Amino acid sequence: SFFNTLRLSKDADNFQRAVQKETISGNIDTPEGTLEALMQTTVCEEVIGWRKEARKVIIIATDANYHAAGDGRLAGIITPNDGNCYTNAEGLYTRGLQQDYPSISFLNYKMQQADILPIFAVTEESQPAYMALSRRMPGSVVEILTRNSSNIVNIVQRELANLIKEAKVNILPHRGVNVSVTAQCPQNMEEVDADTGFEKCTAMAVGREATFSVVVQAESCATLKNLRNITVRFVGFGDTVIHIEPLCECDCDKKPILLAEWCDRHGSDFCGVCHCNETYRSDR
């Protein structure tokens, strides 16, 4: 089960001591509760110590596959994971025997809501499983971890540097609505992101600015009937909400000018267009 050993802190020495105190343990089967740990780390903001304004990254170092939704049945657990925080003040996850593991899609949704990016540092034999997982979690990356974990520091430094260099957006699809994103990047370093299909910037640095233009196009007014907001996620930086106010009809449609002079008194003016009476025609 998940246990949070230490809250996030600027005290590097305390972190090092906490890591050195950890002991290696095992379980009966090979897969681990990685997704369960990720869920609790994501939703337990107070227990973990996330800062609101921080750019949030989780490093997952492992040499084994992971349990996912449905695996709880092996222990007779059928209650779905509800995505709430059940890690107490002592750092212990208290629902390990009551709730199933989270599904990948639900975990991804929660991590995107919290604006957290995962970096999977895994051994070579575990790479295929985590590559498949990463494809379902936009923004995540997979790195090969040596058997003795000697390259973990290099992985963290490299991937954090890559995160700073890249700026991209992600927008959840909406039925009947087409969204396009164009980017204006420093040094004209725009390219299409393989995960989202939108343009992204790849030459970012502290002090550099990028501009993203988002165009939302509806197939019909009926499409916008129940759609009022579209969330634009700037990966690693937070969300911006686009408020939609559809104008599907004009006031002039409701108040036509009857027998309008513009229509030679043989029709009515609807927003500048003549609707002719019977037996009359017009190109106005």
Short mmCIF file of C-alpha atoms in Angstrom, two decimals:
data_model
loop_
_atom_site.label_atom_id
_atom_site.label_comp_id
_atom_site.label_asym_id
_atom_site.label_seq_id
_atom_site.Cartn_x
_atom_site.Cartn_y
_atom_site.Cartn_z
CA SER A 1 0.00 0.00 0.00
CA PHE A 2 1.05 3.62 -0.47
CA PHE A 3 2.95 5.40 2.29
CA ASN A 4 4.14 9.00 2.12
CA THR A 5 7.46 9.11 3.96
CA LEU A 6 8.15 12.83 3.75
CA ARG A 7 6.22 15.97 2.77
CA LEU A 8 7.71 18.10 0.03
CA SER A 9 10.38 20.36 1.48
CA LYS A 10 13.31 22.56 0.53
CA ASP A 11 15.45 20.68 3.07
CA ALA A 12 17.65 18.52 0.82
CA ASP A 13 19.53 16.98 3.74
CA ASN A 14 16.30 15.83 5.36
CA PHE A 15 15.21 14.33 2.03
CA GLN A 16 18.50 12.45 1.72
CA ARG A 17 18.21 11.07 5.25
CA ALA A 18 14.64 9.93 4.59
CA VAL A 19 15.69 8.09 1.41
CA GLN A 20 18.62 6.39 3.16
CA LYS A 21 16.29 5.12 5.91
CA GLU A 22 14.03 3.37 3.40
CA THR A 23 14.22 -0.42 3.22
CA ILE A 24 13.63 -2.63 0.20
CA SER A 25 10.45 -4.66 0.43
CA GLY A 26 8.50 -6.97 -1.83
CA ASN A 27 4.99 -8.29 -2.34
CA ILE A 28 3.43 -11.58 -3.39
CA ASP A 29 2.88 -10.73 -7.06
CA THR A 30 5.13 -8.78 -9.41
CA PRO A 31 2.95 -5.75 -10.34
CA GLU A 32 3.09 -2.81 -7.97
CA GLY A 33 0.52 -0.27 -6.75
CA THR A 34 2.04 2.47 -8.90
CA LEU A 35 -1.27 3.91 -10.11
CA GLU A 36 -2.68 3.87 -6.57
CA ALA A 37 0.37 5.78 -5.32
CA LEU A 38 0.10 8.26 -8.19
CA MET A 39 -3.57 8.88 -7.42
CA GLN A 40 -2.91 9.61 -3.74
CA THR A 41 0.12 11.76 -4.54
CA THR A 42 -2.04 13.71 -6.97
CA VAL A 43 -5.17 14.32 -4.90
CA CYS A 44 -3.65 14.68 -1.39
CA GLU A 45 -2.33 18.20 -1.91
CA GLU A 46 -2.12 19.07 1.78
CA VAL A 47 -0.54 15.78 2.89
CA ILE A 48 2.04 15.79 0.08
CA GLY A 49 2.77 19.51 0.37
CA TRP A 50 2.11 20.70 -3.19
CA ARG A 51 2.33 24.47 -3.66
CA LYS A 52 -0.44 26.01 -5.78
CA GLU A 53 1.98 27.96 -7.95
CA ALA A 54 4.51 25.14 -8.37
CA ARG A 55 5.20 23.30 -11.59
CA LYS A 56 4.39 19.79 -10.43
CA VAL A 57 6.40 16.75 -11.56
CA ILE A 58 6.37 13.21 -10.17
CA ILE A 59 9.33 10.85 -10.75
CA ILE A 60 8.31 7.18 -10.72
CA ALA A 61 11.32 4.86 -10.42
CA THR A 62 10.39 1.18 -10.73
CA ASP A 63 11.47 -2.19 -12.10
CA ALA A 64 8.01 -3.79 -12.27
CA ASN A 65 4.65 -3.55 -14.01
CA TYR A 66 1.64 -1.90 -12.34
CA HIS A 67 -1.79 -2.93 -11.08
CA ALA A 68 -4.81 -1.23 -12.69
CA ALA A 69 -8.57 -1.16 -12.23
CA GLY A 70 -9.97 -4.70 -11.97
CA ASP A 71 -6.91 -6.22 -10.32
CA GLY A 72 -8.44 -5.66 -6.89
CA ARG A 73 -10.71 -8.64 -7.54
CA LEU A 74 -7.70 -10.86 -6.76
CA ALA A 75 -8.20 -9.79 -3.14
CA GLY A 76 -11.98 -9.63 -3.30
CA ILE A 77 -12.04 -5.83 -3.70
CA ILE A 78 -14.66 -4.65 -6.19
CA THR A 79 -15.41 -1.09 -5.04
CA PRO A 80 -14.12 1.31 -7.74
CA ASN A 81 -11.50 3.87 -6.87
CA ASP A 82 -13.26 7.21 -6.26
CA GLY A 83 -10.22 9.45 -6.70
CA ASN A 84 -10.36 11.02 -3.23
CA CYS A 85 -7.57 11.50 -0.71
CA TYR A 86 -7.35 8.76 1.91
CA THR A 87 -3.77 9.28 3.04
CA ASN A 88 -3.75 10.32 6.70
CA ALA A 89 -1.50 12.80 8.48
CA GLU A 90 0.99 10.01 9.23
CA GLY A 91 1.31 9.35 5.49
CA LEU A 92 -0.56 6.01 5.42
CA TYR A 93 -3.09 5.23 2.67
CA THR A 94 -6.13 3.89 4.53
CA ARG A 95 -8.29 2.47 1.72
CA GLY A 96 -5.95 -0.16 0.34
CA LEU A 97 -8.28 -3.00 1.33
CA GLN A 98 -11.53 -1.18 0.50
CA GLN A 99 -11.02 0.31 -2.97
CA ASP A 100 -9.75 -1.08 -6.26
CA TYR A 101 -6.79 0.40 -8.12
CA PRO A 102 -7.65 3.43 -10.29
CA SER A 103 -8.13 3.07 -14.02
CA ILE A 104 -5.56 4.69 -16.30
CA SER A 105 -8.09 7.10 -17.81
CA PHE A 106 -9.37 8.20 -14.39
CA LEU A 107 -5.83 8.72 -13.08
CA ASN A 108 -4.89 10.68 -16.19
CA TYR A 109 -7.97 12.88 -15.72
CA LYS A 110 -7.05 13.58 -12.09
CA MET A 111 -3.41 14.32 -12.92
CA GLN A 112 -4.40 16.68 -15.70
CA GLN A 113 -6.80 18.45 -13.35
CA ALA A 114 -3.96 18.90 -10.87
CA ASP A 115 -1.54 19.84 -13.67
CA ILE A 116 0.99 17.16 -12.69
CA LEU A 117 3.45 15.63 -15.17
CA PRO A 118 4.78 12.10 -14.54
CA ILE A 119 8.26 10.93 -15.51
CA PHE A 120 8.58 7.13 -15.56
CA ALA A 121 12.14 5.95 -14.90
CA VAL A 122 11.89 2.20 -15.47
CA THR A 123 14.18 -0.75 -16.13
CA GLU A 124 14.51 -2.00 -19.69
CA GLU A 125 12.25 -5.03 -19.23
CA SER A 126 9.47 -2.78 -17.88
CA GLN A 127 9.76 -0.23 -20.69
CA PRO A 128 7.05 -1.68 -23.03
CA ALA A 129 4.39 -1.56 -20.28
CA TYR A 130 5.20 2.02 -19.34
CA MET A 131 5.48 3.17 -22.96
CA ALA A 132 1.91 1.92 -23.42
CA LEU A 133 0.88 3.75 -20.24
CA SER A 134 2.63 6.95 -21.33
CA ARG A 135 0.72 7.00 -24.63
CA ARG A 136 -2.48 7.28 -22.60
CA MET A 137 -1.10 10.07 -20.41
CA PRO A 138 -0.22 13.12 -22.57
CA GLY A 139 2.83 14.98 -21.33
CA SER A 140 4.37 11.98 -19.57
CA VAL A 141 7.76 10.55 -20.58
CA VAL A 142 9.55 7.22 -20.14
CA GLU A 143 13.28 6.86 -19.44
CA ILE A 144 15.41 3.72 -19.05
CA LEU A 145 16.69 3.22 -15.50
CA THR A 146 19.85 1.19 -14.92
CA ARG A 147 19.60 -1.85 -12.65
CA ASN A 148 21.43 -0.04 -9.83
CA SER A 149 19.59 3.28 -10.48
CA SER A 150 22.92 5.05 -10.96
CA ASN A 151 21.49 7.28 -13.71
CA ILE A 152 18.43 8.52 -11.82
CA VAL A 153 19.93 11.97 -11.16
CA ASN A 154 20.79 12.39 -14.85
CA ILE A 155 17.25 11.40 -15.83
CA VAL A 156 15.72 13.96 -13.47
CA GLN A 157 18.04 16.75 -14.61
CA ARG A 158 17.53 16.00 -18.30
CA GLU A 159 13.74 15.71 -18.19
CA LEU A 160 13.26 18.80 -16.03
CA ALA A 161 15.39 20.73 -18.53
CA ASN A 162 13.26 19.38 -21.38
CA LEU A 163 10.07 20.45 -19.62
CA ILE A 164 11.33 24.01 -19.42
CA LYS A 165 12.25 24.01 -23.11
CA GLU A 166 8.78 22.98 -24.30
CA ALA A 167 5.48 24.87 -24.28
CA LYS A 168 2.31 23.24 -25.56
CA VAL A 169 -1.44 23.18 -25.07
CA ASN A 170 -3.97 20.38 -24.81
CA ILE A 171 -7.72 20.71 -25.37
CA LEU A 172 -10.22 17.96 -24.68
CA PRO A 173 -12.32 17.16 -27.78
CA HIS A 174 -15.94 18.30 -27.90
CA ARG A 175 -18.48 16.68 -30.22
CA GLY A 176 -19.42 18.94 -33.11
CA VAL A 177 -16.68 21.46 -32.34
CA ASN A 178 -13.42 21.78 -34.28
CA VAL A 179 -10.47 23.35 -32.48
CA SER A 180 -7.20 24.43 -34.06
CA VAL A 181 -4.11 25.82 -32.34
CA THR A 182 -1.29 27.78 -33.94
CA ALA A 183 1.85 28.85 -32.10
CA GLN A 184 4.22 31.78 -32.46
CA CYS A 185 7.47 30.66 -30.86
CA PRO A 186 10.87 32.17 -30.14
CA GLN A 187 13.28 31.58 -33.03
CA ASN A 188 10.30 30.28 -35.08
CA MET A 189 10.67 26.87 -33.42
CA GLU A 190 7.12 25.63 -34.00
CA GLU A 191 6.31 21.97 -34.57
CA VAL A 192 3.26 19.72 -34.36
CA ASP A 193 2.95 17.76 -31.12
CA ALA A 194 2.44 14.03 -31.71
CA ASP A 195 0.13 13.63 -28.68
CA THR A 196 -2.29 16.52 -29.28
CA GLY A 197 -1.96 17.31 -32.99
CA PHE A 198 -1.57 21.00 -32.08
CA GLU A 199 1.45 23.22 -32.64
CA LYS A 200 3.94 23.58 -29.79
CA CYS A 201 7.12 25.55 -29.07
CA THR A 202 10.40 23.71 -28.53
CA ALA A 203 12.96 26.43 -27.82
CA MET A 204 11.67 27.94 -24.61
CA ALA A 205 13.82 29.35 -21.83
CA VAL A 206 13.42 31.64 -18.86
CA GLY A 207 12.31 35.07 -20.14
CA ARG A 208 11.15 33.85 -23.54
CA GLU A 209 7.51 34.26 -24.55
CA ALA A 210 5.26 32.19 -26.81
CA THR A 211 1.83 33.07 -28.19
CA PHE A 212 -0.87 30.51 -28.89
CA SER A 213 -3.94 31.27 -31.03
CA VAL A 214 -6.96 29.03 -30.47
CA VAL A 215 -9.79 28.93 -33.02
CA VAL A 216 -13.06 27.25 -32.04
CA GLN A 217 -15.48 26.42 -34.84
CA ALA A 218 -18.89 24.80 -34.31
CA GLU A 219 -20.59 22.70 -36.95
CA SER A 220 -23.96 24.21 -36.05
CA CYS A 221 -25.67 26.38 -33.44
CA ALA A 222 -27.29 23.25 -32.00
CA THR A 223 -23.81 22.04 -31.10
CA LEU A 224 -23.31 25.02 -28.80
CA LYS A 225 -26.64 24.65 -27.04
CA ASN A 226 -25.13 22.94 -23.99
CA LEU A 227 -21.49 24.02 -24.46
CA ARG A 228 -20.48 27.22 -22.71
CA ASN A 229 -16.82 26.67 -21.80
CA ILE A 230 -13.76 25.07 -23.40
CA THR A 231 -10.72 24.50 -21.19
CA VAL A 232 -7.32 25.11 -22.74
CA ARG A 233 -4.60 23.32 -20.76
CA PHE A 234 -1.12 24.79 -20.95
CA VAL A 235 0.79 21.63 -20.07
CA GLY A 236 2.74 22.22 -16.88
CA PHE A 237 1.43 25.77 -16.41
CA GLY A 238 -2.31 25.53 -15.71
CA ASP A 239 -5.62 26.10 -17.46
CA THR A 240 -7.36 28.92 -19.29
CA VAL A 241 -11.11 28.75 -19.83
CA ILE A 242 -12.63 30.06 -23.08
CA HIS A 243 -16.18 31.26 -22.48
CA ILE A 244 -18.50 30.74 -25.46
CA GLU A 245 -21.46 33.05 -26.13
CA PRO A 246 -23.12 31.77 -29.29
CA LEU A 247 -25.01 34.26 -31.45
CA CYS A 248 -27.27 32.00 -33.44
CA GLU A 249 -29.92 34.57 -34.18
CA CYS A 250 -30.14 38.36 -34.33
CA ASP A 251 -32.73 40.71 -32.88
CA CYS A 252 -33.62 41.76 -36.41
CA ASP A 253 -34.81 38.19 -37.07
CA LYS A 254 -37.38 38.65 -34.30
CA LYS A 255 -38.44 42.14 -35.46
CA PRO A 256 -38.63 42.21 -39.27
CA ILE A 257 -39.64 45.37 -41.11
CA LEU A 258 -42.96 44.48 -42.74
CA LEU A 259 -43.66 45.74 -46.27
CA ALA A 260 -40.28 47.44 -46.20
CA GLU A 261 -39.45 50.20 -48.64
CA TRP A 262 -36.19 48.38 -49.37
CA CYS A 263 -38.35 45.50 -50.62
CA ASP A 264 -40.58 47.79 -52.76
CA ARG A 265 -43.39 47.23 -50.24
CA HIS A 266 -43.83 43.68 -51.55
CA GLY A 267 -41.94 41.89 -48.82
CA SER A 268 -40.40 42.13 -45.35
CA ASP A 269 -36.85 43.03 -44.39
CA PHE A 270 -35.18 40.33 -42.25
CA CYS A 271 -31.73 41.62 -41.22
CA GLY A 272 -31.25 43.36 -44.56
CA VAL A 273 -32.58 40.49 -46.71
CA CYS A 274 -35.93 40.71 -48.45
CA HIS A 275 -38.41 37.88 -47.86
CA CYS A 276 -40.90 38.47 -50.67
CA ASN A 277 -44.64 38.07 -50.57
CA GLU A 278 -46.25 35.41 -52.76
CA THR A 279 -45.85 35.89 -56.53
CA TYR A 280 -42.93 38.30 -55.98
CA ARG A 281 -39.22 37.75 -56.41
CA SER A 282 -36.18 39.82 -55.58
CA ASP A 283 -32.39 39.60 -55.61
CA ARG A 284 -32.14 41.85 -52.54
#
